[in-house]
PDB file of C-alpha atoms and ligand atoms in Angstrom:
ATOM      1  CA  UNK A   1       0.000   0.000   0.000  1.00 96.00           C
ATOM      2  CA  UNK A   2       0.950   3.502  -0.892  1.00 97.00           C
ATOM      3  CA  UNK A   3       0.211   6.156   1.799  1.00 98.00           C
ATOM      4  CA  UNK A   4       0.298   8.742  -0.661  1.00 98.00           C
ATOM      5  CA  UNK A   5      -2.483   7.367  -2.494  1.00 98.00           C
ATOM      6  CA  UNK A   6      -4.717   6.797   0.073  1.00 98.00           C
ATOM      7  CA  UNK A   7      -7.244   8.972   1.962  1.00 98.00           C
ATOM      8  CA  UNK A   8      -7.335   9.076   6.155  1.00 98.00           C
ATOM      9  CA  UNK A   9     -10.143   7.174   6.323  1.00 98.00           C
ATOM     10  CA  UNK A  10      -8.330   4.353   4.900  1.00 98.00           C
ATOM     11  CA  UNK A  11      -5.256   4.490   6.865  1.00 98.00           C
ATOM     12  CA  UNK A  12      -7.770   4.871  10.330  1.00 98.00           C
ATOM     13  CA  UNK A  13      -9.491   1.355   8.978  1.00 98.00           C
ATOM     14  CA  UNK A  14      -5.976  -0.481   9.033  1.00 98.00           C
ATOM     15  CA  UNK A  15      -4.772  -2.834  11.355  1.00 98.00           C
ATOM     16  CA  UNK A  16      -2.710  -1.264  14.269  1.00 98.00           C
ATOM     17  CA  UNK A  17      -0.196  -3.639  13.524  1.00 97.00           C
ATOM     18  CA  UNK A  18       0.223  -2.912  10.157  1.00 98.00           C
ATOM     19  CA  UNK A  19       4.639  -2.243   9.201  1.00 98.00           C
ATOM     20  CA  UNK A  20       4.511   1.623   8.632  1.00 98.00           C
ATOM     21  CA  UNK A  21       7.731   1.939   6.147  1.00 98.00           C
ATOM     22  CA  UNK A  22       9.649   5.226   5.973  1.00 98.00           C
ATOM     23  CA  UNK A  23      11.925   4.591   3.230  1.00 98.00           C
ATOM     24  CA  UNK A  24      15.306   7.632   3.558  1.00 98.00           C
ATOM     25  CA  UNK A  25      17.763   8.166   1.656  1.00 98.00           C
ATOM     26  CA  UNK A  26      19.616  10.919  -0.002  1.00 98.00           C
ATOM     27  CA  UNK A  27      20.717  13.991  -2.536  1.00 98.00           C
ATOM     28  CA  UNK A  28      24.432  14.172  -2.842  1.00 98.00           C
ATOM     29  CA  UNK A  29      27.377  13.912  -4.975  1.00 98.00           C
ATOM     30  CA  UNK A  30      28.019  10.906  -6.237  1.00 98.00           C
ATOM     31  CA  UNK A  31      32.117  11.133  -7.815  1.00 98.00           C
ATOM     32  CA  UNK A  32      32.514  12.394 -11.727  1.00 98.00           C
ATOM     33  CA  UNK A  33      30.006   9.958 -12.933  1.00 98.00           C
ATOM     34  CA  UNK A  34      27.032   9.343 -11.107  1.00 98.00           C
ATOM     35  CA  UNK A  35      23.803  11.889 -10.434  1.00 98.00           C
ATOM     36  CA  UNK A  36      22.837  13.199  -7.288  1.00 98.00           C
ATOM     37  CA  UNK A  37      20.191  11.535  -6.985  1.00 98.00           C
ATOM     38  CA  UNK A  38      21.791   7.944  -6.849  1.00 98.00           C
ATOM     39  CA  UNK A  39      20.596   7.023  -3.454  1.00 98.00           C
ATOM     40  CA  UNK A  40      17.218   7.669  -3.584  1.00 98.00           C
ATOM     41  CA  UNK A  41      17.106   6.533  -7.227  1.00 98.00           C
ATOM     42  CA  UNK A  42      18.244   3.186  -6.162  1.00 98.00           C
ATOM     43  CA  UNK A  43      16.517   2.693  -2.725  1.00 98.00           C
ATOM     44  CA  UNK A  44      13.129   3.756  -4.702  1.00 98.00           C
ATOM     45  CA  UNK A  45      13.956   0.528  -6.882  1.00 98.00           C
ATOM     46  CA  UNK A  46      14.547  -1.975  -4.151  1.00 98.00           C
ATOM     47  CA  UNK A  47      11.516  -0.409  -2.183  1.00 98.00           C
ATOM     48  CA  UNK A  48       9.217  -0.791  -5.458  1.00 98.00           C
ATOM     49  CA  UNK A  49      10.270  -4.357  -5.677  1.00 98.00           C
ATOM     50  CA  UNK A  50       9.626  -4.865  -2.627  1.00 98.00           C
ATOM     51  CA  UNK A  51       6.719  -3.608  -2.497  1.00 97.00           C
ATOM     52  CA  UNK A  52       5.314  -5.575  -5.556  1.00 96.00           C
ATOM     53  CA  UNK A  53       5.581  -8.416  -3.231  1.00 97.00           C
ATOM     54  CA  UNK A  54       4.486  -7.654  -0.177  1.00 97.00           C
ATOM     55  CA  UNK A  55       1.642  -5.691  -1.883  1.00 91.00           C
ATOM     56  CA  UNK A  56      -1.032  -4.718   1.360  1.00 94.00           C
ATOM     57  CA  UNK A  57       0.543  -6.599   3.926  1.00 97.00           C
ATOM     58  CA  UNK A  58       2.463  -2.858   4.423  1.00 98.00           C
ATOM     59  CA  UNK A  59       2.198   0.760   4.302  1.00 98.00           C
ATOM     60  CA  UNK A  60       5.103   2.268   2.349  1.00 98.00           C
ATOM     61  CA  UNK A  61       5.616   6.637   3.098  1.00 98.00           C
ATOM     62  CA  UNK A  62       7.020   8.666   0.238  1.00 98.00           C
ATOM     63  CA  UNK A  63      11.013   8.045  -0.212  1.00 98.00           C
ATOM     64  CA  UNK A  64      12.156  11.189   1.993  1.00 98.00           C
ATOM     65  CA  UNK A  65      15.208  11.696  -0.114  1.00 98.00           C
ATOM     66  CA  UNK A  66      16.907  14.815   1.999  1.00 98.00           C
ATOM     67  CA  UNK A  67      19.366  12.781   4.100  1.00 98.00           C
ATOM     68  CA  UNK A  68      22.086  13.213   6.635  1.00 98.00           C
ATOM     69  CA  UNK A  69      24.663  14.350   3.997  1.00 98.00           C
ATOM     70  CA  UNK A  70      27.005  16.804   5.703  1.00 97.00           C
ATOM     71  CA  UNK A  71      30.244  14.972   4.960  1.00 97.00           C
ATOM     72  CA  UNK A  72      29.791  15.469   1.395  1.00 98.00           C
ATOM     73  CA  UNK A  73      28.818  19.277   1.032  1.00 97.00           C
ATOM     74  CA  UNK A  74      32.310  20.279   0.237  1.00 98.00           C
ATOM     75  CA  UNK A  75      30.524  18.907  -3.564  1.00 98.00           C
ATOM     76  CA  UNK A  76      28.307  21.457  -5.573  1.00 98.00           C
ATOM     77  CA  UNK A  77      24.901  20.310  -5.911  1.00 98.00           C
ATOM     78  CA  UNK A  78      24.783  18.458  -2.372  1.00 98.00           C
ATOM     79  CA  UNK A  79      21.843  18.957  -0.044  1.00 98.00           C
ATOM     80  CA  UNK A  80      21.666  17.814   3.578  1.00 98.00           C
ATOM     81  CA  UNK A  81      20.147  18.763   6.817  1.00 98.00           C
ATOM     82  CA  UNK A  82      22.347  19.490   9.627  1.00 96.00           C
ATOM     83  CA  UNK A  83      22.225  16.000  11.805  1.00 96.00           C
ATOM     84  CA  UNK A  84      20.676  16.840  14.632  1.00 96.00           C
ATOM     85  CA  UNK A  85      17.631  18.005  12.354  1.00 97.00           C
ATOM     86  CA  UNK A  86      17.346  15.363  10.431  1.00 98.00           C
ATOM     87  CA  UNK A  87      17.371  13.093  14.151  1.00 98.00           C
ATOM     88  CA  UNK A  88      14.149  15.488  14.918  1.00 98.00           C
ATOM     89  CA  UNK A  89      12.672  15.051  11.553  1.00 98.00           C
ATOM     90  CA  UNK A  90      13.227  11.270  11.351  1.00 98.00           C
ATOM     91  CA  UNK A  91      11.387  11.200  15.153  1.00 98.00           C
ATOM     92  CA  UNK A  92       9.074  13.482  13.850  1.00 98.00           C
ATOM     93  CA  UNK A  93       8.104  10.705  10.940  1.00 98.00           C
ATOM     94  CA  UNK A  94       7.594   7.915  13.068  1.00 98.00           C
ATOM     95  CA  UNK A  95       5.888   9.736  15.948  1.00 98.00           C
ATOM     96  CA  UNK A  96       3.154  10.957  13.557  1.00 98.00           C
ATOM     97  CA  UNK A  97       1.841   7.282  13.469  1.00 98.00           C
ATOM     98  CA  UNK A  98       2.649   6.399  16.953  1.00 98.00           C
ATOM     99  CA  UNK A  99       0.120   9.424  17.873  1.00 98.00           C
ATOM    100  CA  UNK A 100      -2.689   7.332  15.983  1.00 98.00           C
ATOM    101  CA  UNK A 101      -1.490   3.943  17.771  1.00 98.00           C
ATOM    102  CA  UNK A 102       0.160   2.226  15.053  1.00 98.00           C
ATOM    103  CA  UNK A 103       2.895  -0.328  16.725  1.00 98.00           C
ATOM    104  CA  UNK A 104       5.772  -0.918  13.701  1.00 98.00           C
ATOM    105  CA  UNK A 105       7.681   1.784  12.206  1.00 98.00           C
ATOM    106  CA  UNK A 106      10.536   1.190   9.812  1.00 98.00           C
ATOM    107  CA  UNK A 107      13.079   3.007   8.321  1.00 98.00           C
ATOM    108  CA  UNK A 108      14.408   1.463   5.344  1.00 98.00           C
ATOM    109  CA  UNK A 109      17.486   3.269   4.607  1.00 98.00           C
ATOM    110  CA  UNK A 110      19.908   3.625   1.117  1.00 98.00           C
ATOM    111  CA  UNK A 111      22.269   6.235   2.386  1.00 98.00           C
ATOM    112  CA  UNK A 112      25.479   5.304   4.880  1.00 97.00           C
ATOM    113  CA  UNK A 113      25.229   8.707   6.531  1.00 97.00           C
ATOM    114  CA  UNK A 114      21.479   8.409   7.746  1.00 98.00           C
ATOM    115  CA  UNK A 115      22.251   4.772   9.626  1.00 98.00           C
ATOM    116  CA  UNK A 116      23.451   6.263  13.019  1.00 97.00           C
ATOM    117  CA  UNK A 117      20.643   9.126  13.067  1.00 98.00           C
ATOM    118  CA  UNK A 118      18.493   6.639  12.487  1.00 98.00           C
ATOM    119  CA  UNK A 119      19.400   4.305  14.911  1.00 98.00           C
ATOM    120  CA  UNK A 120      19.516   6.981  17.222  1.00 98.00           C
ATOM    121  CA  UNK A 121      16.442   8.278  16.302  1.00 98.00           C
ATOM    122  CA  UNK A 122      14.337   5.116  16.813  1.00 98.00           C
ATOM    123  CA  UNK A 123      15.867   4.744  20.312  1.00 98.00           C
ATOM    124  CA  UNK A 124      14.822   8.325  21.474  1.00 98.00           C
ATOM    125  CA  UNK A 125      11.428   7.463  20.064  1.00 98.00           C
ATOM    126  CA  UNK A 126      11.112   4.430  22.372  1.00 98.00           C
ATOM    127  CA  UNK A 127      12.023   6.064  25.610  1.00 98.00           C
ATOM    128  CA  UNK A 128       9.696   8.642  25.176  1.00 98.00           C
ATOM    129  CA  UNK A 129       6.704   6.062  24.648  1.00 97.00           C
ATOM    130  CA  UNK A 130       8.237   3.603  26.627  1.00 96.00           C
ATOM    131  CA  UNK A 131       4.670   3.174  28.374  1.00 96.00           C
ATOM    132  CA  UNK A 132       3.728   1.707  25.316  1.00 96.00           C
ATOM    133  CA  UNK A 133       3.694  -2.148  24.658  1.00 93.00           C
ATOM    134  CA  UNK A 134       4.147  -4.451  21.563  1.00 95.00           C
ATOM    135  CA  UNK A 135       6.566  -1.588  19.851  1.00 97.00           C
ATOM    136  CA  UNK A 136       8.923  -2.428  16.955  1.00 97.00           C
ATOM    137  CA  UNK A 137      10.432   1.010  16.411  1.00 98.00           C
ATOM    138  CA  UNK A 138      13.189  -0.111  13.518  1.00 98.00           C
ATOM    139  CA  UNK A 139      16.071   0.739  11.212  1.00 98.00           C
ATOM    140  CA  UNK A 140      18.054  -1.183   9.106  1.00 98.00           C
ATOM    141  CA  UNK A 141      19.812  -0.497   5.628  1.00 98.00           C
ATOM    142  CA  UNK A 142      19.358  -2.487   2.724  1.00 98.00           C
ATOM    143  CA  UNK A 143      22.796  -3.125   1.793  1.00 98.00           C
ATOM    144  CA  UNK A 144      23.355  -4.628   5.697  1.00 98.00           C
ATOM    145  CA  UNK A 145      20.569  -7.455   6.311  1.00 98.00           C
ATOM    146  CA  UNK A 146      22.880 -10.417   4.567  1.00 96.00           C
ATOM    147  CA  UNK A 147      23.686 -10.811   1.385  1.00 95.00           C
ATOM    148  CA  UNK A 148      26.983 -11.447   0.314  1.00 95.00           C
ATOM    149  CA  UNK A 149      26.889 -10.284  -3.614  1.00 97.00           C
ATOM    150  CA  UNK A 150      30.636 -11.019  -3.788  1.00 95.00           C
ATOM    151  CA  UNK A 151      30.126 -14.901  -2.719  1.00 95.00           C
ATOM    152  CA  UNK A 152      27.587 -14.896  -6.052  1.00 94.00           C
ATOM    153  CA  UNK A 153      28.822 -13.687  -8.257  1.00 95.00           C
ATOM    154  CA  UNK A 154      32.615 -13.993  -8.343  1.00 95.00           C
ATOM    155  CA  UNK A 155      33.500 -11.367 -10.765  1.00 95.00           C
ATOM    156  CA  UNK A 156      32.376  -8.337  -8.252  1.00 96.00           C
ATOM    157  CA  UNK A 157      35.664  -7.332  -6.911  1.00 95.00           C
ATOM    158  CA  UNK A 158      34.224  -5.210  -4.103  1.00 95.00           C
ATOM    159  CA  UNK A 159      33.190  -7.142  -0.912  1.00 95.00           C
ATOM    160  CA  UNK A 160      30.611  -4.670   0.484  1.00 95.00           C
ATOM    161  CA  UNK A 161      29.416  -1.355  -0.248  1.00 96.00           C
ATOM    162  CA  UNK A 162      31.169   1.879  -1.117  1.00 96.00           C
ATOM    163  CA  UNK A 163      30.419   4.991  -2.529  1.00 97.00           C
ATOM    164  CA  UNK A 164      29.266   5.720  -5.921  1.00 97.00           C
ATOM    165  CA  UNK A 165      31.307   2.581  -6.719  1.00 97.00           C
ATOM    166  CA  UNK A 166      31.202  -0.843  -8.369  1.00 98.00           C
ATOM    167  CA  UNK A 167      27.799  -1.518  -6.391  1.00 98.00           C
ATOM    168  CA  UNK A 168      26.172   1.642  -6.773  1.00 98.00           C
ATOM    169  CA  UNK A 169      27.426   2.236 -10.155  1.00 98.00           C
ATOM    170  CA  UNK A 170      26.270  -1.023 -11.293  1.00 98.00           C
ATOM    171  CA  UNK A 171      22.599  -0.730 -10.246  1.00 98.00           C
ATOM    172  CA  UNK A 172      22.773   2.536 -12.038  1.00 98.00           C
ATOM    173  CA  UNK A 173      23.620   0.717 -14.966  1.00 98.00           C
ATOM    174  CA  UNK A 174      20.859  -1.674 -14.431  1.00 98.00           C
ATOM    175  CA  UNK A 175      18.445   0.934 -13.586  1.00 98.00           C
ATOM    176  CA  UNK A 176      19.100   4.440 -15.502  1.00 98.00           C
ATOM    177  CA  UNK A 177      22.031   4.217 -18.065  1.00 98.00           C
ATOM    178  CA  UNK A 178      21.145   7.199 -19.177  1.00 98.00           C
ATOM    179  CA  UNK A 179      22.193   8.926 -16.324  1.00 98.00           C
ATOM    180  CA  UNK A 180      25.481   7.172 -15.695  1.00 98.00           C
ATOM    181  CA  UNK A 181      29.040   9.142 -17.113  1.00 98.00           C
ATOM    182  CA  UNK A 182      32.419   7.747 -18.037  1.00 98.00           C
ATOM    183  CA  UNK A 183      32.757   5.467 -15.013  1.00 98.00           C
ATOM    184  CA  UNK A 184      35.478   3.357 -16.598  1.00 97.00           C
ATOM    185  CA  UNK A 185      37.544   6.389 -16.436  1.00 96.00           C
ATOM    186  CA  UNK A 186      37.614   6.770 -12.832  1.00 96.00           C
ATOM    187  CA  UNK A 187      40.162   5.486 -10.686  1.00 94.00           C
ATOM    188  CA  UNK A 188      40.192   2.573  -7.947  1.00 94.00           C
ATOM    189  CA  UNK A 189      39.749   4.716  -4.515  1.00 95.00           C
ATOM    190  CA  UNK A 190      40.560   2.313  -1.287  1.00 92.00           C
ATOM    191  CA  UNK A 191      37.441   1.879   0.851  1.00 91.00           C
ATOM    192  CA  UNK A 192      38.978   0.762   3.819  1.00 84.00           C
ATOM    193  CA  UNK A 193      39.443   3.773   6.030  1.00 79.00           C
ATOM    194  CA  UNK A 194      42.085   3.740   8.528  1.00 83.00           C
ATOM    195  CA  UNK A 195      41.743   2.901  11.647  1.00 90.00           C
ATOM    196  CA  UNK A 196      39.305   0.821  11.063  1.00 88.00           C
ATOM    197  CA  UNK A 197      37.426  -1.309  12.890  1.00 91.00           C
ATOM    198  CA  UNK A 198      37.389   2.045  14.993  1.00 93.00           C
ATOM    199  CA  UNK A 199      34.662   4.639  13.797  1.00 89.00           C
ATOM    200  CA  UNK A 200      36.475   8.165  12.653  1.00 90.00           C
ATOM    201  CA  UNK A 201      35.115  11.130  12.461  1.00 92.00           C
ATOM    202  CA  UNK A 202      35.312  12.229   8.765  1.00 92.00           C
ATOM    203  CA  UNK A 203      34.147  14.337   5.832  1.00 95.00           C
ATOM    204  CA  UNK A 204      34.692  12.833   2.243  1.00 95.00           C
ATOM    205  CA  UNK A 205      37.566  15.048   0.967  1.00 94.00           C
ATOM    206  CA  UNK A 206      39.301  12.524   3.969  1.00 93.00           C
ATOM    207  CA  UNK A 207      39.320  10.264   1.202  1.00 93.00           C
ATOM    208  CA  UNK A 208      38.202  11.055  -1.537  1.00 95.00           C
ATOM    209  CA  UNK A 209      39.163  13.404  -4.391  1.00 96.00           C
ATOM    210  CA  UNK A 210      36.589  12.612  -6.919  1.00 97.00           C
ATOM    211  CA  UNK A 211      34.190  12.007  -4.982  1.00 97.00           C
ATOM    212  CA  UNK A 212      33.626   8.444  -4.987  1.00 97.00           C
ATOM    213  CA  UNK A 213      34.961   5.347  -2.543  1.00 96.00           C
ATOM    214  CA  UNK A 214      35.654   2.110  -4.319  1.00 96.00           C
ATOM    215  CA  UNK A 215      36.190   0.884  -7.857  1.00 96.00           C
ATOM    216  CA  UNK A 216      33.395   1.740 -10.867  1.00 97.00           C
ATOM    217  CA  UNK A 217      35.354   0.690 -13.667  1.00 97.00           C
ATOM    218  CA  UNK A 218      33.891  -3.100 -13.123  1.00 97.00           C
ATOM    219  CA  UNK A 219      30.339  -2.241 -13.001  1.00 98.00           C
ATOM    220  CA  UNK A 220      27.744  -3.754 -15.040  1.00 98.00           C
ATOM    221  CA  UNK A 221      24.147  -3.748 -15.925  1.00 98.00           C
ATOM    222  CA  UNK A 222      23.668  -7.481 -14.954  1.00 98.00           C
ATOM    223  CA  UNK A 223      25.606  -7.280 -11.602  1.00 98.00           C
ATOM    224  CA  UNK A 224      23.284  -4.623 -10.974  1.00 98.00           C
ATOM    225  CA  UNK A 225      20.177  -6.551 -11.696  1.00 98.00           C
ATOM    226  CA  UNK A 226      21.996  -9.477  -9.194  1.00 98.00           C
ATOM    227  CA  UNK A 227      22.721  -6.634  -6.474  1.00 98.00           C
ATOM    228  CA  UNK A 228      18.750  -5.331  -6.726  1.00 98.00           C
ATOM    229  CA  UNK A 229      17.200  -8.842  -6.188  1.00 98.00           C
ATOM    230  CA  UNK A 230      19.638  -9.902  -3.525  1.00 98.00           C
ATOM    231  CA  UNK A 231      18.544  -6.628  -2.008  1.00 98.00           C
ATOM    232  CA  UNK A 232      15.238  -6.882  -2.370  1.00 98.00           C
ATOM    233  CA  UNK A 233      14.909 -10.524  -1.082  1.00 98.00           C
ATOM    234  CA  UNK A 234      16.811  -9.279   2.127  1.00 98.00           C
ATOM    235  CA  UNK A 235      14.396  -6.451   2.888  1.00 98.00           C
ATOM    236  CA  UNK A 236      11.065  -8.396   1.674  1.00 98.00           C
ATOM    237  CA  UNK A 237      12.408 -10.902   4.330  1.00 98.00           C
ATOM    238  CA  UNK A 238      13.070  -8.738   7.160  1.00 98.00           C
ATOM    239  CA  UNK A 239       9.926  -6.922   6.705  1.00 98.00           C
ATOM    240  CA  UNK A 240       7.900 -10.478   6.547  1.00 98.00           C
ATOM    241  CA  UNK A 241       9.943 -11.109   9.465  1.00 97.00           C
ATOM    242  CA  UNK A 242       8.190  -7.713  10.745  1.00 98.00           C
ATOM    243  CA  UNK A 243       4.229  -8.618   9.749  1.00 98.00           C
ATOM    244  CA  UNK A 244       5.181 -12.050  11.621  1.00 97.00           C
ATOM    245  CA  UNK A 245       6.222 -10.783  15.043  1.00 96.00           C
ATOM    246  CA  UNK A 246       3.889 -11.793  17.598  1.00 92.00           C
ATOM    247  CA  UNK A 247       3.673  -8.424  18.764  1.00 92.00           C
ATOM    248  CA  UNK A 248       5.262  -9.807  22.663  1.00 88.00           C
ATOM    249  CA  UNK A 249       8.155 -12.226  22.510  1.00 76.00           C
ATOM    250  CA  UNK A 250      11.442 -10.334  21.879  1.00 75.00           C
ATOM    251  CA  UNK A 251      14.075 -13.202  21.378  1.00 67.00           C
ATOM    252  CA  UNK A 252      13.910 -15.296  17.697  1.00 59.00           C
TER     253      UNK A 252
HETATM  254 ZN1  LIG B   1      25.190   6.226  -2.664  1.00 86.34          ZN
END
């Protein structure tokens, strides 16, 4: 189900236990080859197939495609709220159905810098209604429930996401050509950051100069298509996993 198409009346007449999902991503730069939009181009894809299969089991919200995006604003054409907004605004989302008693709100996120706020936000959420029972107040990212794209397909040289990289670049390819530039041009950028497994404090000119984080020249159209129905199985599951919950037990 589509909020957007629906009228109140219809929403009041749902189930209370109905999966409310708030899909977020972004509008930032993307390197020299990909559009800004890439995030919320590609999350609107896995949500849509998603969707297809889940049909009115859930309630999917409009794609809020401003994100978290500070790190990157150093790159014309970037738009972001300032964190601690978009923490309010993401609250703000999910409260607006917890005021009418609905019990599972999900964010379904395609952009690396919204997974803390979100996290964060969904945790604020509960302690302020933490009278309330049978709560599933959620956040996950699509790219982070499983699959192992790499172990499928053995020509994918990256082992897990970057940034406007093979992945990314490769759904593109899949999804809107059209829109894609000279990615074979660009050059390999490492995506391990130092001191990992420690988290740093960074903005992208850290470590990137053309914007991007791992290697496009290997994308393709059809290791995009494998990418977008790994990802989509993962988040049809986990949202199944969602409708199932008993609405009590909290281990399993
Ligand atoms: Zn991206």
């Amino acid at each position: 189900m589509q909020l957007a198409d629906l009228k109140w009346t219809d929403i009041d007449a749902l189930s209370r236990k109905t999966p409310i999902v708030i899909p977020i991503a972004a509008l930032e730069q993307h390197g020299r080859h990909m559009p800004l939009f890439t995030d919320s181009l590609l999350l609107g894809e896995v949500i849509r197939r998603v969707t297809e299969r889940l049909k009115d089991r859930v309630l999917f919200t409009p794609l809020m495609w401003l994100g978290n995006s500070e790190h990157h604003i150093d790159f014309p054409g970037t738009m972001t709220a300032a964190p601690r907004a978009y923490l309010d605004v993401l609250k703000d989302m999910a409260e607006n159905f917890l005021v009418h008693k609905f019990t599972r709100i999900v964010l379904v996120n395609g952009h690396g810098g919204n997974i803390v706020p979100a996290q964060q936000a969904m945790f604020e959420v509960r302690q302020k209604y933490r009278d309330r029972q049978g709560l599933a107040l959620l956040s996950t990212t699509y790219w982070t429930l499983g699959a192992k794209p790499n172990e499928m397909d053995k020509s994918l040289v990256q082992t897990r996401m970057g940034h406007a990289c093979e992945w990314e670049t490769s759904m593109m390819l899949r999804l809107a050509p059209h829109l894609v530039g000279d990615y074979k041009a660009a050059k390999a950028v490492g995506q391990y950051a130092r001191f990992e497994p420690a988290n740093r404090g960074w903005i992208t000119k850290d470590r990137t100069e053309p914007g991007h984080i791992g290697d496009p020249r290997t994308a393709s159209a059809e290791k995009g298509e494998l990418l977008f129905k790994l990802f989509a199985d993962d988040v049809t599951n986990f949202l199944q996993r969602v409708i199932d919950w008993d609405g009590a037990s909290e281990v399993g």
